[in-house]
mmCIF file of C-alpha atoms and ligand atoms in Angstrom:
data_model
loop_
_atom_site.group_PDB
_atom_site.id
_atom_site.type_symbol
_atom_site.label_atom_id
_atom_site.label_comp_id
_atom_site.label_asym_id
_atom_site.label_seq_id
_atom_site.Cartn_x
_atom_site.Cartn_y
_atom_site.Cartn_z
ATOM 1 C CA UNK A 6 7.775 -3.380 -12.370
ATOM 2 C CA UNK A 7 4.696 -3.255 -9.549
ATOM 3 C CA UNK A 8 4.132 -6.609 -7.538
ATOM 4 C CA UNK A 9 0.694 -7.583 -7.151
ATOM 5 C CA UNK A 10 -0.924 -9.714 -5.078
ATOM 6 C CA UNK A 11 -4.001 -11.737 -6.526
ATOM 7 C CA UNK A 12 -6.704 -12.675 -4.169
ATOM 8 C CA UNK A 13 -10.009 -14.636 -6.495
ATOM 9 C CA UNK A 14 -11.367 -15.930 -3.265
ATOM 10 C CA UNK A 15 -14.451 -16.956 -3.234
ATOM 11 C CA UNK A 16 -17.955 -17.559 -5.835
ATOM 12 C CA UNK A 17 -17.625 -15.275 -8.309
ATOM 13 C CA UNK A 18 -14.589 -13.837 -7.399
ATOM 14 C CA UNK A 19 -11.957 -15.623 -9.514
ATOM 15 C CA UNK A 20 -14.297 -15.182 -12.570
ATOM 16 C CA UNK A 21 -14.971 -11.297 -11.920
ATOM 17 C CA UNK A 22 -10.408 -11.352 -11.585
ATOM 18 C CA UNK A 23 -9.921 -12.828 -14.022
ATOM 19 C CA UNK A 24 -11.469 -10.794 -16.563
ATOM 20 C CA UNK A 25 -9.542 -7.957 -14.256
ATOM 21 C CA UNK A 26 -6.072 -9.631 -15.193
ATOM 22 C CA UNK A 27 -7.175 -9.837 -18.563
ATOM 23 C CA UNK A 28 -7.270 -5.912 -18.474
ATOM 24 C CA UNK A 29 -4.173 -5.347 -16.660
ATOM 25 C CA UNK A 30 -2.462 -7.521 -19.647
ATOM 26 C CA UNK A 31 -3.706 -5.283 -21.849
ATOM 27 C CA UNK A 32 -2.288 -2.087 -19.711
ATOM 28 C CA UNK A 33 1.040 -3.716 -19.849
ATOM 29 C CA UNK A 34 1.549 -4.108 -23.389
ATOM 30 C CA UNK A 35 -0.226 -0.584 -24.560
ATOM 31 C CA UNK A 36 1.761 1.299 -21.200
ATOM 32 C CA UNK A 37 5.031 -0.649 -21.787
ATOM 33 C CA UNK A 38 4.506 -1.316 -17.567
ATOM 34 C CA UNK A 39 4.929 -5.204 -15.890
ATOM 35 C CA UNK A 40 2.977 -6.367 -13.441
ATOM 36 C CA UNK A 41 4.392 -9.726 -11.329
ATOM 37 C CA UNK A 42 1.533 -11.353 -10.253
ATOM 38 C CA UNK A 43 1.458 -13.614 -7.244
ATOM 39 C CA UNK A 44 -2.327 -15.620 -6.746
ATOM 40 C CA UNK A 45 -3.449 -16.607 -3.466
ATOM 41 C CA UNK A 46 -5.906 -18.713 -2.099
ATOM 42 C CA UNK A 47 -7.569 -17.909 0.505
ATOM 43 C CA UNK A 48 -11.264 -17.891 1.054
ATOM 44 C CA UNK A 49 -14.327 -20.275 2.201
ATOM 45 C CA UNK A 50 -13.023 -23.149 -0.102
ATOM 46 C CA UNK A 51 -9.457 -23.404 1.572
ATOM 47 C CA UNK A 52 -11.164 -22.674 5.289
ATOM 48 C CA UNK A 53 -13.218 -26.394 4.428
ATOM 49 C CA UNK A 54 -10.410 -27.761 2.994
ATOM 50 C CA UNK A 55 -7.614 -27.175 5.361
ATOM 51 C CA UNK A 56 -9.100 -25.326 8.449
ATOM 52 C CA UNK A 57 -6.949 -22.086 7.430
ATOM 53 C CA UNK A 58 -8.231 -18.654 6.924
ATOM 54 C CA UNK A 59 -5.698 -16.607 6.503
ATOM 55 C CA UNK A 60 -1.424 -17.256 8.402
ATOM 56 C CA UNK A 61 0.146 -14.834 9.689
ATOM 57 C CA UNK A 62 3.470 -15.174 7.320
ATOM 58 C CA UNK A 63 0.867 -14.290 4.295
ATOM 59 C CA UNK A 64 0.012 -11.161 5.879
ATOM 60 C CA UNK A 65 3.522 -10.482 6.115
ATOM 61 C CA UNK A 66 4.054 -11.236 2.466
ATOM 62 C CA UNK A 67 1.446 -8.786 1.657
ATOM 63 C CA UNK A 68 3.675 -5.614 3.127
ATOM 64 C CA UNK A 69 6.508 -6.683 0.066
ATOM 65 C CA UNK A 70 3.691 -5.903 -2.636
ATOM 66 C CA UNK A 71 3.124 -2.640 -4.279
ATOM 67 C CA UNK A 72 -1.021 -4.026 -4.246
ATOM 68 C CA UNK A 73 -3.258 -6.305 -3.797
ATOM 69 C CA UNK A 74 -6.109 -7.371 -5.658
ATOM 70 C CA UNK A 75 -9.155 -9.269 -4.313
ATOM 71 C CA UNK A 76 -12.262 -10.669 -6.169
ATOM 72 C CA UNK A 77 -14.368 -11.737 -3.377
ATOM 73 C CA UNK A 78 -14.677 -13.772 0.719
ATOM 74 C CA UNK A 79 -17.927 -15.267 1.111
ATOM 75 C CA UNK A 80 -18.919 -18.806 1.432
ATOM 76 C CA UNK A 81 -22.749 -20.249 1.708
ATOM 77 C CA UNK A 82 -20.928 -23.168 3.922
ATOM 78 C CA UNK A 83 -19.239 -21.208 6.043
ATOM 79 C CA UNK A 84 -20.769 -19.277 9.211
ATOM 80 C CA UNK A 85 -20.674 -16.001 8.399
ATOM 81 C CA UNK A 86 -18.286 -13.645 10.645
ATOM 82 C CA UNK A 87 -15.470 -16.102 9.894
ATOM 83 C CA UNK A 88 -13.802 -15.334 6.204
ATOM 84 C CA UNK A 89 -14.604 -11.621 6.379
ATOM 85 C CA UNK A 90 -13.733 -10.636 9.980
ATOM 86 C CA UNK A 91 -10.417 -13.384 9.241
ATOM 87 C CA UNK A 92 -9.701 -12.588 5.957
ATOM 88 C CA UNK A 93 -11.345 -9.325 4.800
ATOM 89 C CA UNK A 94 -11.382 -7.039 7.862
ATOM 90 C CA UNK A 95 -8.616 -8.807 9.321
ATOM 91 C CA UNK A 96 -6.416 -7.912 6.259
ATOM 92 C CA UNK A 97 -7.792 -4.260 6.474
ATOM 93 C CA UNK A 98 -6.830 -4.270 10.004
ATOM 94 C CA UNK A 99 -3.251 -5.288 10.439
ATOM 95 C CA UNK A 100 -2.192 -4.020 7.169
ATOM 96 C CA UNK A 101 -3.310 -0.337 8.104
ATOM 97 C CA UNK A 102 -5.475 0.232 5.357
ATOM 98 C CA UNK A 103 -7.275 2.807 7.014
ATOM 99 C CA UNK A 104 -9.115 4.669 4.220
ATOM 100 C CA UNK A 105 -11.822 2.674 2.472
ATOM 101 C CA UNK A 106 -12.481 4.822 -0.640
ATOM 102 C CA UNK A 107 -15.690 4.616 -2.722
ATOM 103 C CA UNK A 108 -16.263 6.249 -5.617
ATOM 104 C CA UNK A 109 -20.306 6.755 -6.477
ATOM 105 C CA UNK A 110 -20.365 7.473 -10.157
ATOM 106 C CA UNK A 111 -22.718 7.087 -12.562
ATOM 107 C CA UNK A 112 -21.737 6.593 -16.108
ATOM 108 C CA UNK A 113 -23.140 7.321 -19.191
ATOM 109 C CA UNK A 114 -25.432 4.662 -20.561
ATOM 110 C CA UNK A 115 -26.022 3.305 -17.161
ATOM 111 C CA UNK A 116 -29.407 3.294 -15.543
ATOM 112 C CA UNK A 117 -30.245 4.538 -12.258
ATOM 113 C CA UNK A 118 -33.430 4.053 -10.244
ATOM 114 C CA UNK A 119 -33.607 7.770 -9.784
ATOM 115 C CA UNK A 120 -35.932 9.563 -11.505
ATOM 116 C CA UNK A 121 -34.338 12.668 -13.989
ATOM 117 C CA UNK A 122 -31.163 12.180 -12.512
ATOM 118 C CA UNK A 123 -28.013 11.756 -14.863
ATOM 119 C CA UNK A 124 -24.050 11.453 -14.778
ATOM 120 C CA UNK A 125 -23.630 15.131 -14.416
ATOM 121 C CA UNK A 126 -25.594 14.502 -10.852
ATOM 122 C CA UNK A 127 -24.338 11.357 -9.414
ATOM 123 C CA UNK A 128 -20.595 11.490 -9.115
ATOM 124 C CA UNK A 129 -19.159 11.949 -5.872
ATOM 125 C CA UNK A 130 -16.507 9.765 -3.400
ATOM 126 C CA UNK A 131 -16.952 7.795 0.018
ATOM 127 C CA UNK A 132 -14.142 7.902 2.201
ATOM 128 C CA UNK A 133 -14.901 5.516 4.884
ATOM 129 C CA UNK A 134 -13.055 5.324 8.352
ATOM 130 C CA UNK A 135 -11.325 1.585 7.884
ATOM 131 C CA UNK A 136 -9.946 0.450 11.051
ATOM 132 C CA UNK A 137 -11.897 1.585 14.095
ATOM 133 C CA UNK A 138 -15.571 2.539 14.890
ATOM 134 C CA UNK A 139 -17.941 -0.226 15.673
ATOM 135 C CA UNK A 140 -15.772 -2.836 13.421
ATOM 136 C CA UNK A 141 -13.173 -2.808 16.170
ATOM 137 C CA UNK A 142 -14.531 -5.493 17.758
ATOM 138 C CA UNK A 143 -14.197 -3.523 21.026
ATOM 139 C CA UNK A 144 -17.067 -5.197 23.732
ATOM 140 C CA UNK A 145 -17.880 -8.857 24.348
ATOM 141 C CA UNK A 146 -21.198 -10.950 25.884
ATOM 142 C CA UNK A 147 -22.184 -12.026 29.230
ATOM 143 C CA UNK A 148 -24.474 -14.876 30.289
ATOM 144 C CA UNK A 149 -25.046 -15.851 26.559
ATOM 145 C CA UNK A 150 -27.570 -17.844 25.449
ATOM 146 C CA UNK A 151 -29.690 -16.949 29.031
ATOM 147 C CA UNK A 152 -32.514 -14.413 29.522
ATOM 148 C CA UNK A 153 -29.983 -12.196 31.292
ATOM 149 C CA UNK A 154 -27.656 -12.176 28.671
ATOM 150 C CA UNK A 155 -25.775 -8.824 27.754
ATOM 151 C CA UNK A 156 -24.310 -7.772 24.245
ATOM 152 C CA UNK A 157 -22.230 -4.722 24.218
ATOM 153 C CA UNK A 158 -20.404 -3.488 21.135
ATOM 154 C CA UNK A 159 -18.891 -0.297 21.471
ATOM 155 C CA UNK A 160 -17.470 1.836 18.517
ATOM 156 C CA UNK A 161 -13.787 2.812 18.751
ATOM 157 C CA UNK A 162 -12.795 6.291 17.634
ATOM 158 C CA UNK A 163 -8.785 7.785 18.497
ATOM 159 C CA UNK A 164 -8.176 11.175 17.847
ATOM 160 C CA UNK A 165 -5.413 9.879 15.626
ATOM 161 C CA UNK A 166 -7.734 7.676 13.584
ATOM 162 C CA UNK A 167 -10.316 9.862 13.096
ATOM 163 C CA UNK A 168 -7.774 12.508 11.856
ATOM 164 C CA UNK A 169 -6.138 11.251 9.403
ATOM 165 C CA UNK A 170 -8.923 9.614 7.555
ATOM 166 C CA UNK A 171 -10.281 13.478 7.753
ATOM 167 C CA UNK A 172 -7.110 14.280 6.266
ATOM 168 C CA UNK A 173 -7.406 12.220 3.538
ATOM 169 C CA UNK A 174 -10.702 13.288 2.728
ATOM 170 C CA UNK A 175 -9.754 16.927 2.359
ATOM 171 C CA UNK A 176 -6.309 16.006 0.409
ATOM 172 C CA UNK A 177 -8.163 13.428 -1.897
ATOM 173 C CA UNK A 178 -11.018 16.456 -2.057
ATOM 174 C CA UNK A 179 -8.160 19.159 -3.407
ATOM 175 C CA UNK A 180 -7.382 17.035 -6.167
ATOM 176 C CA UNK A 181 -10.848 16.250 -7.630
ATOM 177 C CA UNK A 182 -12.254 18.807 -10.421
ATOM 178 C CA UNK A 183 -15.267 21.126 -10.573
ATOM 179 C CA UNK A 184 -16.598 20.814 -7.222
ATOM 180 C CA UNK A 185 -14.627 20.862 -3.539
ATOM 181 C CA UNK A 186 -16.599 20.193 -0.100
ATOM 182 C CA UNK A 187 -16.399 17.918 1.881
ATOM 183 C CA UNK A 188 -19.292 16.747 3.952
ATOM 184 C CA UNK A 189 -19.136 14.838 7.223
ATOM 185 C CA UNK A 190 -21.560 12.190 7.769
ATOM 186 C CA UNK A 191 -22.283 11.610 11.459
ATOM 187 C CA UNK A 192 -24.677 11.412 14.172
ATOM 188 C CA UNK A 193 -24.044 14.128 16.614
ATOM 189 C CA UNK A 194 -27.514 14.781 17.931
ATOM 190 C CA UNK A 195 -27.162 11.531 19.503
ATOM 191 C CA UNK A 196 -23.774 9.939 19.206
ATOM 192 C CA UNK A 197 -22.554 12.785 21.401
ATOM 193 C CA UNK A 198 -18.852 11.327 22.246
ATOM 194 C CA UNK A 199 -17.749 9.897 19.059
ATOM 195 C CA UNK A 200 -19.322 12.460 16.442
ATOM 196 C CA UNK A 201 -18.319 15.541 18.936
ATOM 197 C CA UNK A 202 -14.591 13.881 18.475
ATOM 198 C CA UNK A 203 -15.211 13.456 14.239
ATOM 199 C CA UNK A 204 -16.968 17.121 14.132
ATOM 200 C CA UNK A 205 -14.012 18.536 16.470
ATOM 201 C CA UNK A 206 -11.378 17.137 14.194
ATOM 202 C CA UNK A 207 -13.289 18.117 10.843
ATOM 203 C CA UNK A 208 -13.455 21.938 11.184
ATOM 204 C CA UNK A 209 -9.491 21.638 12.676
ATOM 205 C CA UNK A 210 -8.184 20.050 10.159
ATOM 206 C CA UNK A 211 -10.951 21.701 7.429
ATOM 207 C CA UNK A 212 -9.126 25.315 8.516
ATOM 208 C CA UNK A 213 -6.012 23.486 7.066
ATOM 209 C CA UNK A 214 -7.986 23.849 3.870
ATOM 210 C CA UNK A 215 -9.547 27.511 3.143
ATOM 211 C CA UNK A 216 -10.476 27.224 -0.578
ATOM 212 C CA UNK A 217 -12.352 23.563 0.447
ATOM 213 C CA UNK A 218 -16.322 24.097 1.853
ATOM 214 C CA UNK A 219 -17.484 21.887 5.254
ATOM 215 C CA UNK A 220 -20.777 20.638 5.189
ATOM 216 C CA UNK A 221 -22.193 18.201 7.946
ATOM 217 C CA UNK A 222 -25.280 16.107 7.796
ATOM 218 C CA UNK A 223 -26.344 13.520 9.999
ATOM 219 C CA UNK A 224 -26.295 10.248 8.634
ATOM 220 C CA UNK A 225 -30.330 9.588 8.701
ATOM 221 C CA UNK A 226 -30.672 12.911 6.422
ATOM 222 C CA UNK A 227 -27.787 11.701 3.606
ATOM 223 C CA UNK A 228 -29.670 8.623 2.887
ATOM 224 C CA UNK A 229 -32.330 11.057 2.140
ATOM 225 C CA UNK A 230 -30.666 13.215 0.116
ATOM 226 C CA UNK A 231 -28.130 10.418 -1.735
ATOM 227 C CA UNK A 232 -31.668 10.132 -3.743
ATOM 228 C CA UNK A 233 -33.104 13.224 -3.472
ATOM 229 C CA UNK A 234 -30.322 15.675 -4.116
ATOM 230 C CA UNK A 235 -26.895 13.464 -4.837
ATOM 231 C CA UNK A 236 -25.490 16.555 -7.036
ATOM 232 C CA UNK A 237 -25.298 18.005 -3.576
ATOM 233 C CA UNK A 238 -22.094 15.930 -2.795
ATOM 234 C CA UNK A 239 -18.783 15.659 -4.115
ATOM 235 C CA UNK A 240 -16.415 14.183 -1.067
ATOM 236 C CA UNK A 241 -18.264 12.464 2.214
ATOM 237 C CA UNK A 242 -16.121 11.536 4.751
ATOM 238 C CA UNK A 243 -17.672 9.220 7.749
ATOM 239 C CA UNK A 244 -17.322 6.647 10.152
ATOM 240 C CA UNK A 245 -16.667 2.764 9.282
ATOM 241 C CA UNK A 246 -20.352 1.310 10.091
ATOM 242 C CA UNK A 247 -21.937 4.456 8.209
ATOM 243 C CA UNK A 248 -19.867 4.410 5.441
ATOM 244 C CA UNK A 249 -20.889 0.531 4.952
ATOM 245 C CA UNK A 250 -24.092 1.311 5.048
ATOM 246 C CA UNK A 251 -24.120 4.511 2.358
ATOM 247 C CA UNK A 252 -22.136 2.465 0.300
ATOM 248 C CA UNK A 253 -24.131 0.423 -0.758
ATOM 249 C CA UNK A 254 -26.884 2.594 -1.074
ATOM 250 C CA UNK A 255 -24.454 4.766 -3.543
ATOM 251 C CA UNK A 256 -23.611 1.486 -5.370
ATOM 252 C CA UNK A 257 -27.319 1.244 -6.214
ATOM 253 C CA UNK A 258 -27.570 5.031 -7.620
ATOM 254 C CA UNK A 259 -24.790 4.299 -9.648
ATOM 255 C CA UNK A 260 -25.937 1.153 -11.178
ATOM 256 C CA UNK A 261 -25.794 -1.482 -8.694
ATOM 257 C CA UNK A 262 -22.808 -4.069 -7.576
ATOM 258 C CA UNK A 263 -21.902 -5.064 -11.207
ATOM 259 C CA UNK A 264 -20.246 -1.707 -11.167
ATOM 260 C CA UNK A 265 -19.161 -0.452 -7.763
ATOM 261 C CA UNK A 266 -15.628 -0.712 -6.665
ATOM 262 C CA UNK A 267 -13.667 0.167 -3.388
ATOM 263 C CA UNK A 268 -10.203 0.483 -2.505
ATOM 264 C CA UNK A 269 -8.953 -0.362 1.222
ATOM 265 C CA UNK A 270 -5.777 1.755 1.171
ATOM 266 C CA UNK A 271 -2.819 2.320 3.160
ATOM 267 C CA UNK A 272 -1.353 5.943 1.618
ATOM 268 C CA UNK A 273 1.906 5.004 3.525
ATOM 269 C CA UNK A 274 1.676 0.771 2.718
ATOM 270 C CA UNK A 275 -0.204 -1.591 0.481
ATOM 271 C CA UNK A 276 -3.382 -0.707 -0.584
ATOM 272 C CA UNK A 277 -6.137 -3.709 -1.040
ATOM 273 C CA UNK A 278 -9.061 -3.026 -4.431
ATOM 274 C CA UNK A 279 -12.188 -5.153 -4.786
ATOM 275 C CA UNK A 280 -15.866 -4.853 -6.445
ATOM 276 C CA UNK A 281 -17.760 -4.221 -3.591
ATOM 277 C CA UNK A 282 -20.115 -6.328 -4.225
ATOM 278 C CA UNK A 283 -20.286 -10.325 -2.107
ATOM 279 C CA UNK A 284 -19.116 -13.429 -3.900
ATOM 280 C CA UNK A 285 -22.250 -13.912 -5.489
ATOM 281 C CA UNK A 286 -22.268 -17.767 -5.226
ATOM 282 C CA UNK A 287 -25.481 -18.099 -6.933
ATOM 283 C CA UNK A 288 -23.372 -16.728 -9.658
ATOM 284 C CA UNK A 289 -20.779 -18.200 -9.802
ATOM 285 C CA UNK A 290 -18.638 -20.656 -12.722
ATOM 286 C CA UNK A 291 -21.990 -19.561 -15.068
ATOM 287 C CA UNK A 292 -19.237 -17.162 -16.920
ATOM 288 C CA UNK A 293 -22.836 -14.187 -16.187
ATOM 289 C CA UNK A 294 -21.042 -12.244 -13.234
ATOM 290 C CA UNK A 295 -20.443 -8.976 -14.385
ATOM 291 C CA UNK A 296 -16.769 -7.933 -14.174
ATOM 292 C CA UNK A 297 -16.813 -4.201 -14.402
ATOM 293 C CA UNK A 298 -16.299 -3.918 -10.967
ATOM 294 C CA UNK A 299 -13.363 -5.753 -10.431
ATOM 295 C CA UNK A 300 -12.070 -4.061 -13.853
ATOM 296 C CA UNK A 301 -12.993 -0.453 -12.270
ATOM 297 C CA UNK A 302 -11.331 -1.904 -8.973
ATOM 298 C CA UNK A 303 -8.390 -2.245 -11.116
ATOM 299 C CA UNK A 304 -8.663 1.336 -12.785
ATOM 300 C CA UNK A 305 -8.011 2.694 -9.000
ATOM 301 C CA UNK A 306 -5.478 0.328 -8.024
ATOM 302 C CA UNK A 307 -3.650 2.153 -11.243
ATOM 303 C CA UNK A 308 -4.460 5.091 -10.207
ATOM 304 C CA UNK A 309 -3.296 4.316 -6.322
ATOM 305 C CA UNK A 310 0.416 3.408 -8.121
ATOM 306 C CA UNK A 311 0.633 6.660 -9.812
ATOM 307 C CA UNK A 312 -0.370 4.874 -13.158
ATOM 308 C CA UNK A 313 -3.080 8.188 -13.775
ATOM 309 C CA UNK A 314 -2.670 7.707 -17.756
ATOM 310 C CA UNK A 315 -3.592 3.893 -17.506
ATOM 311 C CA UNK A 316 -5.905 4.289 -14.856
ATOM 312 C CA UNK A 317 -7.750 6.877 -16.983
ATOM 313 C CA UNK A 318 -8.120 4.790 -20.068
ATOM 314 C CA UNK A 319 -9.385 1.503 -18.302
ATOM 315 C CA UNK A 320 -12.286 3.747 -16.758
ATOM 316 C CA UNK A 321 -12.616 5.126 -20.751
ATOM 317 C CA UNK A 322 -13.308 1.691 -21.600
ATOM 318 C CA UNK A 323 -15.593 0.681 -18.791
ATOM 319 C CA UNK A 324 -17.557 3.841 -19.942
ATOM 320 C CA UNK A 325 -17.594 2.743 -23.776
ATOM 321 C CA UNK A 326 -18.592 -0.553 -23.019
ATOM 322 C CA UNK A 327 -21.486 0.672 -20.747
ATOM 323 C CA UNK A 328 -22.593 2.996 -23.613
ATOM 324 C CA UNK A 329 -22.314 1.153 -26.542
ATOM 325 C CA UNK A 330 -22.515 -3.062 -25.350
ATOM 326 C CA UNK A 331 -24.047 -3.549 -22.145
ATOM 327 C CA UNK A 332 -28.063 -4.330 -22.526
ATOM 328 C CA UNK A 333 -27.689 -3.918 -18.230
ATOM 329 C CA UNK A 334 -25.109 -4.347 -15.543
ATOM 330 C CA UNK A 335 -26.996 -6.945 -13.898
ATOM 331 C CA UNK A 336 -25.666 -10.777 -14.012
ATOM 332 C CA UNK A 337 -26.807 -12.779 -16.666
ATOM 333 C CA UNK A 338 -28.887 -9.909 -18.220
ATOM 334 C CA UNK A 339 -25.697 -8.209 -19.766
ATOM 335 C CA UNK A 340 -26.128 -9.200 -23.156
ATOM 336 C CA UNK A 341 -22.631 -10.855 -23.468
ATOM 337 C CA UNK A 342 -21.070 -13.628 -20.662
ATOM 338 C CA UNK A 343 -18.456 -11.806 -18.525
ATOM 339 C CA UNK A 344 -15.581 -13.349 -20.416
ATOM 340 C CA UNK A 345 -17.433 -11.617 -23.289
ATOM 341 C CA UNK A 346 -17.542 -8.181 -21.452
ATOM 342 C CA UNK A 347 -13.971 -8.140 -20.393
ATOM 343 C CA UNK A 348 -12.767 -8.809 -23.851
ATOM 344 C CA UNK A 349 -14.761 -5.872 -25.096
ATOM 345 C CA UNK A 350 -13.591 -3.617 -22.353
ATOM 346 C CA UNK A 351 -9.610 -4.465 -23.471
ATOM 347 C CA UNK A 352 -10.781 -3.961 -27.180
ATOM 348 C CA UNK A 353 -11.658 -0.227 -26.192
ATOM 349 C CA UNK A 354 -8.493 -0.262 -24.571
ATOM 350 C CA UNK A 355 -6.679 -0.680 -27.457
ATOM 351 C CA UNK A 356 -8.244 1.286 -29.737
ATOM 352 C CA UNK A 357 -8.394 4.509 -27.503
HETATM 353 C C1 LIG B 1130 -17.939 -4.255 2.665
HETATM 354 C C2 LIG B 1130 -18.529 -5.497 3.246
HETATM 355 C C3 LIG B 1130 -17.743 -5.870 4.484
HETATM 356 C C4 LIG B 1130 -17.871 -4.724 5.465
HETATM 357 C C5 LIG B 1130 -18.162 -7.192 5.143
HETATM 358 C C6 LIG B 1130 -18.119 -8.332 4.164
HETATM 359 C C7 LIG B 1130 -17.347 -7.506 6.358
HETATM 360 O O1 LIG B 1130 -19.879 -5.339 3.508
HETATM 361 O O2 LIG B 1130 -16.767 -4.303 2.240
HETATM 362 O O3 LIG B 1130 -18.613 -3.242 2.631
HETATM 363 O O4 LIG B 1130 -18.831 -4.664 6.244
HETATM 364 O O5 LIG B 1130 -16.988 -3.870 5.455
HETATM 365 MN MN1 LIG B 1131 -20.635 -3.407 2.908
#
């Protein structure tokens, strides 16, 4: 029996977790495994409602679960900086999930917006630093609001940080198939104190690893070649603001948000899994939010418990449903409503 902890949150969120429950029902009766589920809310409505974002006794509820699983924080009404640095990165934070993992694959049937390139080309991971780097919050403002005003935000690498995300990337790299670098993704022709500690670290800890290849590339150059050339990559391994910002570029080579999923994970504590993509509150209660990345979100949380069978089939799924429904991923251009696409996606399930 796994606990879970359910997070809808905000816009689209409850609609794109829902759909992700529905899935996870439908593991439990084919996998003879139960799930207790325990929903939360927390997110922009309860902030208006109630002033809360997120107490302190929740986040030590979350350490008794075996996961968590979040749709979406992000309110139109609320300032932004407040639900995701006091739920989302705040959550990251003190619950030490300091691997943010991000698998960039393209499926069959999918589109992407590069030219003659197909699944066989786009399939590699993101392991993002989590904790530290320039999400730290390190730095602070003088003078503000005057013409002298300052504005210093510094990025926060520890040896110790920095390591063991490397670590990860190499361990998680060993267990892939077909290909095995790893690639660091840095800045070291100008960042000269925090990439000199990442490159440092990366051949150490890459000796660990003889039959895996290093590769580095500055940052600048693997936006460049995440088009050009992604068959080039199989495991990157970079800082927290970089690996933001690549993310979402290799969310949009694989299809865009409707499919892109993430895990924030803690290999020694609870690990957090959530579609990428923003609450979408445009979106949202129009039943048009597509849920295949909160149902892929779920496929790695499976995977994260050891559940490698289950997790396996619910990506099979997502894949049949992306080759033989799906007119696009896109919202309300699917072809079927997201209740529609979730059902569909369990149907698979069953009959595989
Ligand atoms: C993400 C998001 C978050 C981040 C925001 C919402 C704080 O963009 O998960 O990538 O920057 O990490
Ligand atoms: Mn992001």
């Amino acid at each position: 029996m796994y606990k879970i902890a359910v997070i809808p949150g905000d816009g689209t969120g409850a609609e794109q977790v829902r759909e992700g429950l529905k899935v996870l029902e439908a593991v439990s009766d084919k996998f003879n495994i139960s799930f207790e589920k325990v929903s939360y809310d927390l997110g922009g409505e309860r902030y208006l409602r109630t002033g809360e974002i997120l107490p302190e006794s929740v986040i030590e509820e979350f350490k008794g679960f075996d996961a968590m699983y979040l749709g979406a924080i992000g309110h139109p009404e609320v300032k932004p900086g407040i639900l995701e640095k006091g739920i989302l990165l705040k959550l990251r934070f003190e619950l030490d999930q300091y691997i943010n993992l991000r698998p960039v694959k393209l499926y069959p049937g999918i589109d992407t917006p590069i030219k003659d390139k197909g699944p066989e080309d786009i399939n590699f991971v993101v392991v993002r630093e989590n904790t530290e780097g320039l999400y730290a919050g390190a730095g602070g403002v003088l003078k503000k609001g005057t013409q002298d005003e300052v504005a210093v935000q510094e990025s926060i690498n520890t040896r110790k940080g920095v390591e063991r995300c490397i670590r990860f990337a190499f361990d998680y790299c060993q267990k892939r198939k077909n290909k095995s670098t790893v690639t660091l993704c840095g800045k070291t022709n100008v960042l000269t104190y925090a990439f000199d500690l990442w490159e440092r670290a990366f051949y150490e800890v890459g000796r660990e690893y003889p039959k895996i290849k290093t590769e580095y590339a500055h940052v600048d150059a693997i936006c460049m070649w995440m088009i050009k050339n992604p068959e080039w990559f199989d495991v990157i391994v970079t800082d927290n603001m970089f690996g933001d910002i690549i993310t979402d570029l290799g969310a949009m080579i694989q299809g865009g948000m409707g499919i892109a999923a993430g895990g924030n994970i803690n290999p020694q504590g609870v690990s957090m899994f959530e579609p990428i993509g923003g609450s979408a509150p445009k979106y949202a209660g129009k039943n048009v939010i597509n849920p295949l990345a909160a149902i892929n979100a779920l496929s790695m949380m499976l995977e994260t418990l050891g559940e490698y069978r289950a997790a396996s089939m619910v990506e099979q799924s997502v894949i049949q449903v992306c080759v033989n429904e799906l007119k696009s991923l896109a919202a309300g251009a699917m072809g079927h409503s997201t209740s529609e696409v979730g059902d569909l996606v369990v149907k698979y399930l069953q009959e595989i």
